[in-house]
Every structure is written in C-alpha cells, then in structure tokens.
XYZ file of C-alpha atoms in Angstrom:
742
model
C 33.229 29.483 -10.003
C 33.434 26.499 -12.342
C 32.236 27.444 -15.811
C 29.673 25.047 -17.256
C 31.234 23.926 -20.549
C 31.474 20.763 -22.560
C 34.664 18.772 -22.850
C 35.425 19.549 -26.486
C 37.664 16.536 -27.006
C 34.918 14.160 -25.881
C 32.340 15.939 -27.988
C 34.556 15.748 -31.047
C 35.190 12.060 -30.471
C 31.485 11.303 -30.234
C 30.180 13.666 -32.889
C 28.330 12.205 -35.857
C 27.238 13.494 -39.209
C 24.506 15.595 -37.631
C 25.138 19.298 -37.947
C 24.995 21.671 -35.019
C 21.460 22.674 -34.142
C 19.858 19.480 -35.483
C 16.964 17.941 -33.592
C 15.653 14.433 -33.114
C 12.817 13.216 -35.321
C 9.887 11.260 -33.901
C 7.430 8.839 -35.532
C 4.083 8.072 -33.935
C 3.431 4.351 -33.487
C -0.072 3.881 -34.821
C -0.714 0.733 -32.752
C -0.731 3.048 -29.734
C -4.369 3.854 -30.451
C -5.267 0.220 -29.625
C -3.800 0.408 -26.107
C -5.806 1.455 -23.056
C -5.341 5.147 -22.350
C -4.776 6.216 -18.765
C -4.355 9.229 -16.596
C -2.902 9.300 -13.058
C -0.343 6.683 -13.957
C 3.022 5.940 -15.499
C 5.011 3.079 -16.936
C 8.386 1.393 -16.948
C 10.439 -0.217 -19.725
C 12.342 -3.522 -19.409
C 12.661 -6.936 -21.033
C 10.041 -8.515 -18.794
C 9.310 -11.424 -21.136
C 12.975 -12.342 -21.717
C 12.556 -12.280 -25.494
C 15.483 -9.943 -26.209
C 13.318 -6.819 -26.654
C 12.283 -4.117 -24.214
C 8.633 -4.317 -23.151
C 6.403 -1.685 -21.515
C 4.429 -2.081 -18.328
C 2.062 0.707 -17.285
C -0.835 1.135 -14.900
C -3.337 3.811 -13.966
C -6.986 4.731 -14.217
C -9.259 6.759 -16.424
C -12.641 6.758 -18.110
C -12.257 3.782 -20.483
C -15.032 2.604 -22.792
C -13.376 -0.839 -22.828
C -14.864 -1.529 -19.377
C -18.205 0.208 -20.020
C -20.418 -2.878 -19.704
C -23.041 -4.088 -17.284
C -21.328 -5.542 -14.207
C -18.125 -3.632 -14.814
C -17.022 -0.075 -14.189
C -15.638 2.187 -16.849
C -13.180 3.734 -14.349
C -11.608 0.366 -13.501
C -7.864 0.852 -13.051
C -5.904 -0.972 -15.722
C -2.693 -3.020 -15.521
C -1.092 -3.339 -18.927
C 1.866 -5.283 -20.300
C 2.887 -4.403 -23.862
C 5.069 -7.253 -25.116
C 7.558 -6.101 -27.739
C 7.712 -8.620 -30.604
C 10.768 -6.983 -32.169
C 9.063 -6.234 -35.487
C 7.522 -2.915 -34.463
C 4.366 -4.502 -33.028
C 3.271 -5.393 -29.512
C 1.158 -8.131 -27.975
C -1.123 -6.857 -25.221
C -1.728 -8.494 -21.829
C -4.316 -6.516 -19.814
C -7.197 -6.896 -17.377
C -9.735 -8.181 -19.885
C -13.517 -8.107 -20.122
C -15.911 -10.729 -21.463
C -19.661 -11.433 -21.503
C -20.965 -14.075 -19.115
C -23.904 -15.346 -21.163
C -26.310 -14.243 -18.410
C -28.898 -11.472 -18.945
C -30.820 -9.096 -16.698
C -34.475 -9.199 -17.719
C -35.179 -6.096 -15.632
C -32.505 -3.937 -17.319
C -33.175 -3.316 -21.013
C -31.088 -1.556 -23.626
C -32.392 1.040 -26.072
C -33.834 -1.678 -28.300
C -35.727 -3.303 -25.451
C -33.380 -6.272 -25.110
C -32.096 -7.492 -21.742
C -28.551 -6.354 -21.005
C -25.881 -9.005 -20.726
C -23.669 -9.236 -17.640
C -19.912 -8.964 -18.107
C -16.941 -10.015 -15.972
C -13.300 -9.083 -15.627
C -10.657 -11.441 -17.011
C -7.392 -11.723 -15.128
C -4.274 -10.737 -17.044
C -1.623 -13.364 -17.480
C 1.054 -11.183 -15.853
C -0.798 -11.027 -12.500
C 0.363 -7.529 -11.449
C -2.293 -5.569 -9.562
C -3.308 -2.151 -10.919
C -1.989 0.992 -9.218
C -2.162 4.714 -9.820
C 0.657 7.254 -9.346
C 3.124 4.390 -9.603
C 6.853 4.221 -8.991
C 8.820 1.162 -10.084
C 12.152 -0.572 -9.776
C 13.358 -3.024 -12.421
C 16.037 -5.301 -11.020
C 16.894 -8.973 -10.542
C 16.498 -9.391 -6.795
C 17.301 -13.142 -6.750
C 19.921 -13.392 -9.566
C 17.924 -15.831 -11.663
C 18.577 -13.785 -14.814
C 15.022 -12.401 -15.071
C 13.876 -8.809 -14.501
C 11.674 -8.585 -11.420
C 9.415 -5.647 -10.581
C 8.956 -3.575 -7.433
C 5.694 -1.596 -7.460
C 4.935 1.372 -5.192
C 1.677 3.226 -5.753
C -1.927 3.735 -4.772
C -4.668 1.233 -5.537
C -7.790 3.221 -6.477
C -10.735 2.598 -8.775
C -10.208 -1.161 -8.424
C -13.761 -2.421 -8.734
C -12.446 -5.843 -9.721
C -10.877 -6.212 -6.267
C -7.315 -7.108 -7.256
C -6.109 -5.359 -4.106
C -7.453 -8.333 -2.129
C -4.569 -10.417 -3.475
C -2.071 -8.283 -1.548
C -1.261 -9.214 2.087
C -2.136 -6.626 4.728
C 1.556 -6.155 5.543
C 2.114 -4.680 2.070
C -0.699 -2.126 2.056
C -2.046 0.776 4.080
C -5.567 2.170 3.662
C -6.006 5.921 3.891
C -8.653 8.594 3.442
C -7.618 12.231 3.366
C -9.449 15.481 2.648
C -7.842 18.264 0.718
C -7.848 21.700 2.295
C -9.750 24.665 0.976
C -7.652 26.972 -1.136
C -8.640 30.665 -0.883
C -7.147 33.826 -2.338
C -8.202 37.476 -2.023
C -6.148 38.820 -4.899
C -7.668 42.327 -4.979
C -7.855 42.545 -1.162
C -11.491 43.667 -1.232
C -12.591 41.284 1.479
C -14.079 38.780 -0.970
C -12.457 35.560 -2.137
C -11.194 35.973 -5.681
C -10.602 32.227 -5.867
C -12.091 29.416 -3.816
C -11.306 25.784 -4.450
C -12.208 22.740 -2.379
C -10.815 19.543 -3.758
C -12.500 16.190 -3.411
C -11.701 13.575 -0.846
C -8.889 11.265 -1.951
C -8.792 7.721 -0.620
C -7.284 4.409 -1.550
C -4.758 1.846 -0.467
C -1.046 2.557 -0.622
C 0.939 -0.535 -1.615
C 4.517 -1.653 -1.989
C 4.783 -5.050 -3.647
C 7.724 -7.074 -4.979
C 6.951 -9.344 -7.936
C 9.117 -12.278 -8.954
C 9.371 -12.815 -12.701
C 8.502 -16.449 -13.468
C 9.925 -16.256 -16.992
C 6.753 -17.202 -18.865
C 4.926 -13.855 -18.816
C 3.684 -14.338 -15.241
C 4.721 -12.538 -12.077
C 4.388 -13.935 -8.579
C 3.945 -11.771 -5.492
C 6.847 -12.323 -3.064
C 4.872 -12.807 0.147
C 7.795 -12.637 2.582
C 8.961 -9.226 1.307
C 9.155 -6.867 4.301
C 9.835 -3.479 2.670
C 7.944 -0.473 4.119
C 4.712 0.912 2.659
C 5.195 4.555 1.689
C 4.387 6.989 -1.082
C 5.898 10.032 -2.747
C 5.879 13.310 -0.843
C 3.895 15.548 -3.154
C 0.226 16.241 -3.795
C -1.023 13.389 -1.614
C 1.304 10.869 -3.186
C 0.475 11.928 -6.707
C 3.922 13.236 -7.657
C 5.297 10.827 -10.247
C 8.416 12.822 -11.071
C 10.260 11.985 -7.874
C 12.866 9.258 -7.871
C 11.473 7.639 -4.740
C 13.318 4.331 -5.248
C 16.998 3.771 -5.943
C 18.731 0.412 -6.260
C 22.194 -1.047 -6.602
C 24.625 -3.387 -4.850
C 26.017 -0.987 -2.255
C 28.031 -3.647 -0.361
C 29.350 -5.775 -3.293
C 27.770 -8.986 -2.045
C 26.264 -9.766 -5.454
C 22.660 -8.856 -4.564
C 20.862 -5.610 -5.419
C 19.831 -3.429 -2.467
C 17.100 -0.752 -2.211
C 16.946 2.862 -0.972
C 13.706 4.815 -0.474
C 12.621 8.427 -0.072
C 9.054 9.463 0.681
C 6.373 9.504 3.361
C 5.308 6.524 5.454
C 1.634 5.692 5.558
C -0.065 5.161 8.910
C 3.083 5.503 10.984
C 2.610 5.672 14.754
C 2.811 9.087 16.493
C 6.335 9.914 17.576
C 7.902 7.618 14.982
C 9.566 8.801 11.757
C 7.025 9.925 9.189
C 9.519 10.337 6.379
C 11.454 7.633 4.575
C 15.160 8.096 3.937
C 16.231 4.499 4.269
C 18.587 1.853 2.924
C 17.488 -1.794 2.861
C 19.962 -4.624 2.304
C 18.953 -7.582 0.150
C 19.271 -10.733 2.265
C 20.660 -13.132 -0.286
C 17.839 -12.972 -2.825
C 15.355 -14.494 -0.385
C 12.794 -11.715 -0.834
C 13.539 -10.321 2.618
C 15.455 -7.114 3.276
C 17.034 -5.510 6.347
C 16.943 -1.787 7.145
C 20.548 -0.620 7.428
C 20.884 2.220 9.905
C 24.563 2.759 9.118
C 24.676 6.506 8.454
C 26.557 9.254 10.232
C 24.651 12.509 9.681
C 25.990 15.897 10.717
C 23.988 17.042 13.706
C 22.219 13.737 13.994
C 18.648 12.822 13.137
C 15.585 13.194 15.357
C 11.903 12.480 15.135
C 9.506 15.367 15.636
C 7.880 15.833 19.012
C 4.121 15.360 19.297
C 2.066 18.130 20.951
C -1.513 18.180 22.241
C -4.177 20.829 21.592
C -2.922 22.888 24.535
C 0.637 22.766 23.142
C 1.800 20.364 25.807
C 4.359 17.803 24.654
C 2.820 14.344 24.454
C 5.817 12.536 22.906
C 9.361 13.867 23.087
C 11.646 14.096 20.105
C 13.831 10.996 19.845
C 17.346 10.699 18.452
C 17.712 8.120 15.708
C 21.207 6.661 15.782
C 22.474 5.523 12.411
C 19.500 6.862 10.468
C 19.799 9.023 7.380
C 18.431 12.572 7.694
C 14.647 12.323 7.299
C 14.312 13.792 3.804
C 11.391 13.001 1.511
C 11.723 13.588 -2.215
C 14.419 12.029 -4.404
C 17.074 9.442 -3.727
C 19.999 8.590 -6.009
C 22.409 5.685 -5.537
C 25.568 6.546 -7.499
C 29.342 6.543 -7.207
C 30.236 10.214 -6.798
C 33.986 9.822 -6.202
C 34.753 6.956 -8.627
C 36.027 4.574 -5.974
C 33.843 1.661 -7.110
C 31.315 1.938 -4.254
C 27.791 3.330 -4.592
C 27.049 6.438 -2.519
C 23.660 7.986 -1.635
C 22.181 11.433 -2.264
C 18.806 12.364 -0.747
C 16.942 15.600 -1.467
C 13.511 17.067 -0.812
C 11.718 18.289 2.301
C 12.892 17.897 5.874
C 11.194 19.058 9.059
C 14.139 19.068 11.377
C 17.858 19.716 11.010
C 20.284 19.868 13.913
C 23.644 20.786 12.399
C 23.571 24.540 13.087
C 24.264 25.214 9.392
C 21.306 24.153 7.274
C 17.633 24.892 7.894
C 14.428 22.900 7.654
C 12.657 23.033 4.302
C 14.145 22.063 0.953
C 17.462 20.394 1.483
C 19.888 17.693 0.411
C 22.380 15.281 1.898
C 25.381 13.527 0.313
C 26.554 10.269 1.936
C 29.855 8.612 1.052
C 29.991 4.815 1.178
C 33.065 3.844 3.209
C 34.656 0.846 4.922
C 33.615 0.787 8.586
C 36.820 -0.984 9.647
C 34.967 -4.130 10.704
C 34.343 -5.739 7.338
C 31.130 -3.782 6.682
C 30.098 -0.467 5.149
C 28.951 2.869 6.566
C 27.619 6.081 5.017
C 29.300 9.298 6.112
C 27.545 12.651 5.620
C 29.916 14.676 3.426
C 27.497 17.508 2.602
C 29.271 20.838 2.164
C 29.779 22.104 5.753
C 29.681 25.776 4.700
C 25.948 25.704 3.970
C 26.163 26.090 0.177
C 24.377 22.898 -0.798
C 20.686 23.694 -0.688
C 18.626 21.641 -3.124
C 14.991 22.099 -4.126
C 11.817 20.182 -3.415
C 8.801 19.230 -5.571
C 11.072 18.567 -8.537
C 13.679 16.241 -9.969
C 17.332 15.363 -9.462
C 19.603 13.606 -11.938
C 23.238 12.561 -11.588
C 24.973 12.856 -14.944
C 28.411 13.746 -16.279
C 27.380 16.955 -17.979
C 30.852 18.380 -18.520
C 32.599 15.220 -19.685
C 35.289 14.930 -16.976
C 34.317 11.381 -15.928
C 32.637 12.371 -12.644
C 28.890 12.650 -12.035
C 27.446 16.143 -11.618
C 24.042 17.061 -10.152
C 21.149 18.528 -12.125
C 18.414 19.615 -9.724
C 15.145 21.427 -10.370
C 12.083 22.402 -8.373
C 11.003 24.883 -5.744
C 13.657 25.886 -3.276
C 13.188 27.407 0.144
C 15.830 29.676 1.692
C 15.291 32.301 -0.994
C 15.803 29.995 -3.987
C 12.296 29.945 -5.512
C 11.798 27.983 -8.741
C 15.228 26.957 -9.977
C 17.154 24.564 -12.154
C 20.581 24.127 -10.574
C 23.858 22.605 -11.756
C 26.353 21.347 -9.159
C 29.740 20.575 -10.668
C 31.572 17.577 -9.202
C 34.815 19.226 -8.130
C 36.777 16.019 -7.547
C 38.046 15.887 -11.136
C 39.642 19.337 -10.720
C 42.188 17.977 -8.240
C 41.523 14.341 -7.289
C 44.492 14.115 -4.934
C 43.557 17.095 -2.769
C 39.794 17.704 -2.916
C 38.002 16.224 0.075
C 34.560 14.558 -0.219
C 33.025 17.580 1.551
C 34.208 19.736 -1.343
C 32.661 17.569 -4.080
C 29.465 19.655 -4.402
C 29.786 23.165 -3.039
C 27.341 25.413 -4.893
C 24.741 25.469 -7.609
C 24.795 27.526 -10.783
C 21.351 28.604 -11.950
C 20.876 26.899 -15.305
C 18.906 29.696 -16.957
C 22.217 31.235 -18.019
C 22.718 28.249 -20.303
C 19.303 28.415 -21.947
C 17.422 26.199 -19.492
C 14.231 27.559 -18.004
C 13.181 27.844 -14.373
C 9.671 26.377 -14.359
C 7.312 24.521 -12.057
C 7.062 20.834 -11.221
C 9.667 19.281 -13.392
C 11.661 16.131 -13.655
C 14.445 15.530 -16.145
C 15.469 12.953 -18.690
C 19.075 13.437 -19.808
C 19.976 11.623 -23.042
C 21.574 12.314 -26.382
C 18.212 12.402 -28.167
C 19.547 13.526 -31.555
C 22.663 11.335 -31.621
C 25.196 14.152 -32.042
C 27.331 13.087 -29.068
C 26.149 15.916 -26.783
C 23.737 15.310 -23.934
C 20.284 16.890 -24.164
C 17.802 17.573 -21.367
C 14.079 16.874 -21.552
C 11.751 18.665 -19.143
C 8.710 16.754 -17.954
C 6.683 19.425 -16.258
C 3.366 21.178 -16.104
C 2.245 22.061 -19.643
C 5.718 21.291 -20.921
C 7.480 18.469 -22.703
C 10.288 20.375 -24.301
C 13.728 19.042 -25.159
C 16.643 21.377 -24.627
C 19.301 20.302 -27.118
C 22.896 20.625 -25.975
C 25.219 22.724 -28.103
C 28.981 22.408 -28.443
C 29.472 25.758 -26.675
C 27.760 24.471 -23.501
C 24.419 26.213 -24.051
C 21.029 24.698 -24.844
C 18.461 25.303 -27.560
C 14.814 24.634 -26.691
C 12.561 22.624 -28.978
C 8.800 22.123 -28.742
C 8.788 19.213 -31.166
C 6.741 16.843 -29.008
C 3.139 16.841 -30.131
C 1.452 15.820 -26.877
C 2.012 17.761 -23.659
C 0.845 16.514 -20.287
C -1.410 18.473 -17.978
C 0.865 17.969 -14.980
C 3.443 15.607 -13.597
C 0.792 14.313 -11.199
C -1.405 13.169 -14.052
C 1.046 11.247 -16.210
C 4.699 10.757 -16.940
C 6.926 10.117 -19.939
C 9.385 7.212 -19.953
C 12.202 6.447 -22.373
C 13.885 3.335 -23.727
C 15.124 1.845 -26.981
C 12.040 0.028 -28.253
C 13.099 -0.340 -31.904
C 16.761 -1.265 -31.399
C 18.445 1.654 -33.179
C 20.383 2.829 -30.127
C 18.252 5.957 -29.541
C 15.620 6.379 -26.854
C 11.975 6.138 -27.847
C 9.178 7.781 -25.863
C 6.104 6.341 -24.146
C 3.551 8.831 -22.793
C 0.818 8.492 -20.219
C -1.504 11.048 -18.667
C -4.183 13.431 -19.753
C -2.512 15.312 -22.569
C -3.000 18.283 -24.884
C -2.570 17.356 -28.537
C -1.142 19.735 -31.123
C -3.764 20.677 -33.679
C -2.137 18.954 -36.665
C -2.079 15.622 -34.804
C -5.561 15.534 -33.341
C -7.025 13.505 -36.150
C -4.334 10.837 -35.924
C -4.303 10.579 -32.157
C -7.749 11.380 -30.851
C -10.288 11.571 -33.652
C -10.098 15.341 -33.718
C -10.232 16.003 -29.966
C -7.710 18.351 -28.392
C -7.316 16.322 -25.157
C -6.804 12.599 -24.649
C -5.724 10.003 -22.113
C -2.318 9.112 -23.433
C -0.736 5.758 -24.206
C 1.387 6.945 -27.086
C 4.608 5.372 -28.370
C 6.907 7.677 -30.323
C 9.852 6.056 -32.088
C 13.044 8.086 -32.330
C 13.823 7.862 -36.043
C 16.673 10.380 -36.219
C 18.846 9.666 -39.262
C 22.107 8.930 -37.489
C 24.162 5.793 -36.898
C 24.754 4.995 -33.247
C 28.017 3.171 -32.594
C 28.394 0.842 -29.638
C 31.256 1.548 -27.220
C 34.525 -0.303 -27.580
C 34.832 -3.689 -25.896
C 36.980 -3.501 -22.732
C 40.496 -4.868 -23.317
C 43.068 -6.660 -21.175
C 40.439 -8.430 -19.119
C 41.948 -10.437 -16.265
C 40.290 -12.568 -13.601
C 41.705 -13.857 -10.340
C 40.625 -15.721 -7.232
C 41.552 -15.316 -3.580
C 40.844 -18.591 -1.790
C 41.686 -17.110 1.594
C 39.273 -14.172 1.325
C 36.856 -16.270 -0.786
C 36.553 -13.580 -3.456
C 36.775 -13.374 -7.231
C 38.056 -10.300 -9.076
C 37.941 -8.929 -12.616
C 40.125 -6.123 -14.024
C 40.089 -4.297 -17.359
C 41.260 -1.192 -19.218
C 39.110 1.909 -19.755
C 37.640 2.118 -23.254
C 38.262 5.093 -25.554
C 34.556 5.732 -26.179
C 33.199 8.853 -24.399
C 30.891 8.880 -21.349
C 30.947 5.165 -20.643
C 30.549 3.090 -17.527
C 30.938 -0.645 -16.982
C 28.707 -3.616 -16.232
C 30.319 -6.645 -14.598
C 28.613 -9.977 -15.305
C 29.178 -13.190 -13.338
C 27.819 -16.665 -14.077
C 27.900 -18.883 -10.989
C 28.286 -22.692 -10.885
C 24.575 -23.086 -10.108
C 23.516 -20.933 -13.076
C 22.796 -17.639 -11.294
C 23.502 -14.403 -13.147
C 25.087 -11.620 -11.094
C 25.283 -8.235 -12.811
C 25.340 -4.589 -11.809
C 22.624 -4.040 -14.421
C 20.435 -6.902 -15.745
C 21.832 -8.127 -19.059
C 21.583 -11.053 -21.441
C 24.896 -12.862 -20.847
C 24.899 -14.271 -24.396
C 24.079 -11.185 -26.483
C 25.200 -8.460 -24.071
C 21.838 -6.677 -24.516
C 20.707 -4.748 -21.455
C 17.358 -5.870 -20.068
C 16.384 -2.524 -18.510
C 16.063 1.037 -19.761
C 16.899 3.007 -16.618
C 19.276 3.286 -13.660
C 22.506 2.962 -15.628
C 24.187 5.258 -13.117
C 24.784 2.280 -10.844
C 27.277 0.936 -13.386
C 30.964 1.081 -12.478
C 32.477 4.493 -13.127
C 35.543 5.205 -15.294
C 38.982 4.963 -13.697
C 37.862 2.157 -11.382
C 38.649 -0.792 -13.710
C 38.337 -3.450 -11.029
C 35.503 -5.235 -9.263
C 35.568 -7.847 -6.526
C 32.757 -10.100 -5.321
C 32.567 -12.856 -2.718
C 31.859 -16.376 -3.842
C 29.606 -18.728 -1.889
C 29.433 -21.674 -4.262
C 31.946 -24.363 -5.083
C 32.681 -24.696 -8.756
C 33.420 -22.769 -11.923
C 32.729 -19.044 -12.221
C 32.650 -17.053 -15.445
C 33.365 -13.303 -15.178
C 33.068 -10.650 -17.859
C 32.670 -6.904 -18.335
C 31.030 -4.663 -20.940
C 31.075 -0.925 -21.624
C 27.796 1.007 -21.516
C 27.242 4.313 -23.253
C 25.587 6.815 -20.916
C 24.765 9.037 -23.907
C 22.812 6.526 -25.976
C 21.324 3.035 -25.617
C 24.227 0.987 -26.969
C 26.422 -1.391 -25.013
C 29.484 -3.324 -26.088
C 29.751 -7.078 -26.210
C 30.808 -8.770 -22.977
C 34.544 -9.399 -22.730
C 34.998 -12.612 -20.743
C 38.026 -13.348 -18.632
C 39.530 -16.743 -17.833
C 37.105 -18.959 -15.939
C 37.750 -19.427 -12.233
C 37.174 -22.525 -10.120
C 36.354 -21.649 -6.516
C 36.147 -23.465 -3.230
C 38.367 -26.520 -3.733
C 41.846 -25.209 -2.937
C 44.675 -24.298 -5.276
C 43.052 -24.553 -8.701
C 44.704 -24.669 -12.100
C 42.941 -24.845 -15.439
C 45.856 -26.786 -16.940
C 46.007 -30.584 -17.063
C 49.314 -30.539 -15.214
C 50.268 -28.858 -11.974
C 53.948 -29.258 -11.115
C 54.390 -32.871 -10.021
C 50.752 -33.874 -10.614
C 49.459 -35.044 -13.986
C 45.864 -36.112 -14.516
C 44.803 -38.366 -17.376
C 41.299 -39.383 -18.459
C 40.613 -42.631 -20.325
C 36.921 -43.461 -20.586
C 35.588 -43.713 -17.021
C 39.084 -44.076 -15.597
C 40.775 -41.035 -14.065
C 44.410 -41.398 -12.963
C 46.268 -38.790 -10.923
C 49.946 -39.549 -11.539
C 52.301 -38.141 -8.941
C 55.797 -38.749 -7.549
C 54.400 -39.539 -4.131
C 51.481 -41.523 -2.794
C 48.511 -39.355 -1.768
C 44.769 -39.483 -1.408
C 42.708 -38.346 -4.399
C 39.178 -36.873 -4.437
C 37.050 -36.251 -7.537
C 34.622 -33.342 -7.033
C 31.755 -32.194 -9.296
C 30.821 -28.552 -9.940
C 28.320 -28.588 -7.085
C 31.143 -29.298 -4.649
C 30.166 -32.943 -4.059
C 32.822 -35.652 -3.733
C 31.757 -38.298 -6.262
C 34.779 -40.619 -6.125
C 37.924 -41.268 -4.069
C 41.155 -43.144 -4.494
C 44.927 -42.807 -4.409
C 47.548 -41.502 -6.814
C 48.837 -43.638 -9.686
C 45.774 -45.878 -9.528
C 42.719 -45.643 -11.867
C 39.584 -44.273 -10.239
C 36.262 -45.214 -11.812
C 34.092 -42.105 -12.422
C 30.842 -42.424 -14.327
C 29.880 -38.727 -14.206
C 30.636 -36.491 -17.169
C 31.310 -32.780 -17.487
C 33.719 -30.455 -15.656
C 35.331 -32.194 -12.671
C 37.924 -31.234 -10.060
C 40.616 -33.756 -9.177
C 42.075 -32.888 -5.761
C 45.465 -34.343 -4.832
C 46.997 -33.436 -1.471
C 45.656 -29.875 -1.545
C 46.324 -29.296 -5.217
C 43.426 -29.316 -7.643
C 43.233 -29.833 -11.369
C 40.202 -29.094 -13.564
C 39.418 -31.728 -16.185
C 36.619 -32.215 -18.681
C 35.250 -35.738 -19.040
C-alpha cells in the first residue's frame, strides 16, 4: 500500500517563513453587508468585466427587504455582479427596484397615505436569476473575454426573467417530496414524521456571451442539454456537474456534464455522463459518443404496473457509463491530453465486476487511429475502485510526484458508508511499466491522516496559509473547517471560519484571489450560523443570516510567482497545418502550464483564459486543465493565414500566482515556406516607400499577401511592385515566402 506522505524536497523548496502549525488569517470585508444576501444559491469568480481584477457573480433567492415594496415580491430571486475595482471596493450590478410615481388610493400605509407602486429594474449584465446554480467560466469563442455557462433552477422569479430564455433551454417541473417516517423506539408510533413541501420551477442551461462592456448576451443557438445535479431534487451545489477543457486540441474549449436530465422520454437515458465538442466557437456543440466502457452502457427498461416490460433496455454504443454526480476533465497520465473521470450514482452496470450504486469510471483520451480521439475505460478491472456519491471529488497532486491523485468524499455503497478516500496515482511509481488500468487501484481512508469522515461534503484544496503545503477545506453540513497540511503528511483541523453554512444545498463557498496577494479569498453564500463574537459585525446581533460575505486572506506571507518557462521554441508544419510550442519544466513546485496563442485575426486561444499582456489569469477555478509537468510541448492546428504568436506561462497549483508569459518566435502560417529574415537563399526583398522589389537570380512571379491571406499586389522578380498597404506583408516568390514590415 502506498503511504500517503509529502514530497519533502518539494515542501522544502516551497516553504516560507511561516512556522509549522501556522494558520491563515482572514479579514471580513465590511462592504459585504451592502450586498444582497441569499440562500439556495452560489457564486463564481472571474474577470467578467475585463478590468484586470477578479469579479464575483452570484445568484439565488431569499427573504430580502430590498424588494419589499408594493408591486414587488420580497422573495424575488436576485442576480448579482460584484465588479472588483482593484482598490478593495466593488461596484454592484443587480436586479434593481424603483418607485413608479403611481399610487394606490385603496391601499394605505400606517400613516393613511396611499402606497406607491414599484417596479423591477433590469441589471446591466442581463443574466437571469437562478437558484442552486452551477457555472462554467470559459472563453467559448476565443474572443479573449470570459463567457458564462449557467445551469440551475429558476424559482421565485416574480419579475419574469425566465421568459427571456428560449423553450429549448429550459424544462418546467413540479415534484413532491416523499414523507419521511421513523419508528425509532419500535413502539408502533412514528417517532419522526416529516412531509416536505412541493418543489417546482424551471430547470435551465444557458450560455452567455460576454460583450466586453458589462453586458452578457444569451447565445440562442446553443444546443446543450437541460439537466440538473443529482442530489436533493437538484439542490446539491457541491457536485462538479460541469467540466471543461480542449480535449481534442482544436483550440476551442469543450464541455462534459454529469447529472440528471429533466423531462427525458421513457426508455431514454435519464442520467447525463456526456462529452460535447465545441463546434468552432459558433455557440453550437456536438455530443461525442466516443467512449468504450467495460461491459457497455444500457438504458433501463420501463415496466408497467403489472411488472410487464413496456420498453426494453437499449444498448448505447459509444456512450459513457450513465453516472450522475461529479465529472473531472484532467490529464491523469501526463501525456498532454485531457482524460475524463465520472463518479456518483449509476443504476446499471454490465461488467460483471462492479455493482450499481456509488461508482466511478476513468476514461483515457487516446488517438482513435483515424485522426480523431476516443475515450477508453481504464477503470481498475479488479473491482477496487469504488467511489462515493452525494459528495465531492478533486484531482490534485497531494504527494508532490507530478501526477494528479484523487480525493473523494461522500456516502459510499458496497459497505463504504461515509468516507473520505485518497487514491494515489501509481503511474509515477514506475512510468514505463504501469498500465493505465493500474493508475488508481484502491482508496485509503483519510481519517488516518487527520481528515474526518462526515456528511455531504465538497472540497477546496489550496495552500491557504502560504507555507508551501496543500490544505483541504471541507464545505459540508454544519462545517467549514480547514484541515492544514503538515510536513509529516498529516492534517490539523481549524475552525477559524466564523460563518458556517446550514448545508451544502443551501449555499456554497467559493475561492479566488480578490485582493491580488496570491492567496485565495473566500466568498460565502447560504443561510449561515455566525459565531457569537461576530454577530454584531455581520448581522446586527442575530445568530443566523443569509450570507454574502467576503473574507480576505491576509496571512502575513510573501507569495512568489513560479519561474518563467525557459528555452521556448516555436515551429510550424505547413503539411499538417499545425503550430507547436516547446519549453523546459520550471523549478517551482506543483506547477502546470498555460499555452497562449494570438491568431492573425486577433483571437486569443488559451488553455485557461488569461490576459495576454499581463499574464494575469481571468478565472479562479479549473486550473487542472492546464498542461501537466513533463509534457513540455503543445500542438494546435491553424486555420488562418498570417502571423501567429505563441507563448507559455507556469501556473502554481498551490497558490494564485502565475509567471509572465514567455513568448516564442512568431510564426507565419498558410503561405508556404516562411522565413522571418529579409533574405532567403537566392531571394532578397527590399522596401523603398511604396515600392517592393524581390531580387532573385531567376525570373519568377511575385505575389504580395497581407495578414488576412489576401493577395494585394502582383508582379515579377527584379521589378518594383507598387504596394500602398502598410504593416506586416508576405512576399511570395516561386513558393518561397519572406515576411517584411512596411
């Protein structure tokens, strides 16, 4: 059994002045009290406004006095954009409220005056409110702006913003909860009887295009499926229901889902374990049934009241096993291609090894031999890879060997119960001989390392205190503890957070560097319990509140950015129509890499959205899609004629720092054999005013091409060609091309 220990050399290299056992310090942001508090909702952090600072978007509902006016409803769901100004303050863009100037003479206030009617005011951002939200922050069309994918439930929307969503992107539902009864003392009487209220709303999945001026536009041709998380009627906000990354290296970010479909037809799949390919940034996606699953995948049969079979079970060729819970898109074997891991609940398994219930599947992204990709099920064939359900899964290099391990927590069937499990990635032990099926073979219970087995948790894994060792934050029922990693591989629990959520279905904590010090700050939503000494500051003395709290991480430690990648080289293959960048691994610990490409038309291609000038990341999550260590090479196709700029930066996976972008030599694509020199063997190009002369030893035709690939002038060698255009031009002489600047 692999012992769970830290790599001491990496820890020593990353260690700071903090002593062992130190904890992070947190400062409450007082402006938080001005924001709208919510329950049943969560947020996401990204640079939505393109101002160089990470903003916060959050949505949910709750009893808010802000909307308590005649004509409005105090339970109106809110949709809130907090715009980070970079000076510690935020501008607020929300669904507003204003008086109309009209009065109801038949409805008087306590002073006998007619009450004034109020109306809702649309927010500038234009994003509809949702509860129990899940989000993806990515640049779907490579325009350099962070777009937003929203999956959630539209409830308490008295203002009617749901009417702005096309029917194809929503599914109405109404579902009753069951009665819950227990006879604990077995006396024939119910010791506990609970009947929960009817829950109804409209499930939505909407893609928003960032317009770059604070507004978002609904992408009406988006064809992604409407689903929700599999937990408590879609109310589980701890699941990672959406994963994203460029699985096929075509330069566009793709999407994977895990959850439950709404209003699916009988006999069709009711669970979502799907991969959708981005079709060139158009807003449309294609479901990619390119998986090979052990035992195959089938739908469930449909039976009538008399147990007769109405619809037979149907085999689903190419589908992923129908698991609903978490999905992670990561590179598990460090080959430069993103793999998929699904976990959660499954109804039906046909591999004669694993059983229905809580489960997991590992899919390796491989070349299909025909120029495409396929996902091969490499789950441990011995039956030692059971994962949990109702909880969280994170892929993180916990032991510092450069390969991603699995941290999984929740309720496990098959005799597991409530567990936190650690699956060591075995590939690093013997990369030449370990097969993909041997990558994850068993799970160590994490309680032996000081981590608790508790209910309903998700994880955030960061170096909260800046000591170079990863820490683990539990986001669970009645719990918000951080377990600080120690150099001996154990963890020390802290209860330093002063607001604890009621449950993961009510609210959810998110993390990102809001104040620019390289450490993650905390934003809380949900109905929360406030520690006694903070009740006056947070809630006017009350012990419970609807949260919207920002906590800055003010730990007294200097966070150093990773080293800049060295020996950066770029190359072009005109036959394959690809461009390639290579680099050396940096010395900084626990780093991955972000490749950035600027195209001739101004598009920005990047594994993770980034400012190409400053190197600042534009998102706070999903860094695991970055290129793993030991890969050091990335190839993309080109589909434009002109000059490409390629660079790479190192990202710390411990903290929130990234290196500057190291740019390679620019590449000119699509016009033949290109050189960036003024001379190419027997061809010499000179520029004198508007006259361009291609001097050569032989007579040949000459074409002058702009960076959009258009021929703007023609002539012959050794004769001036009049060209009025300025800028970067390509002079093509008998198949040889020279780049000039005029």
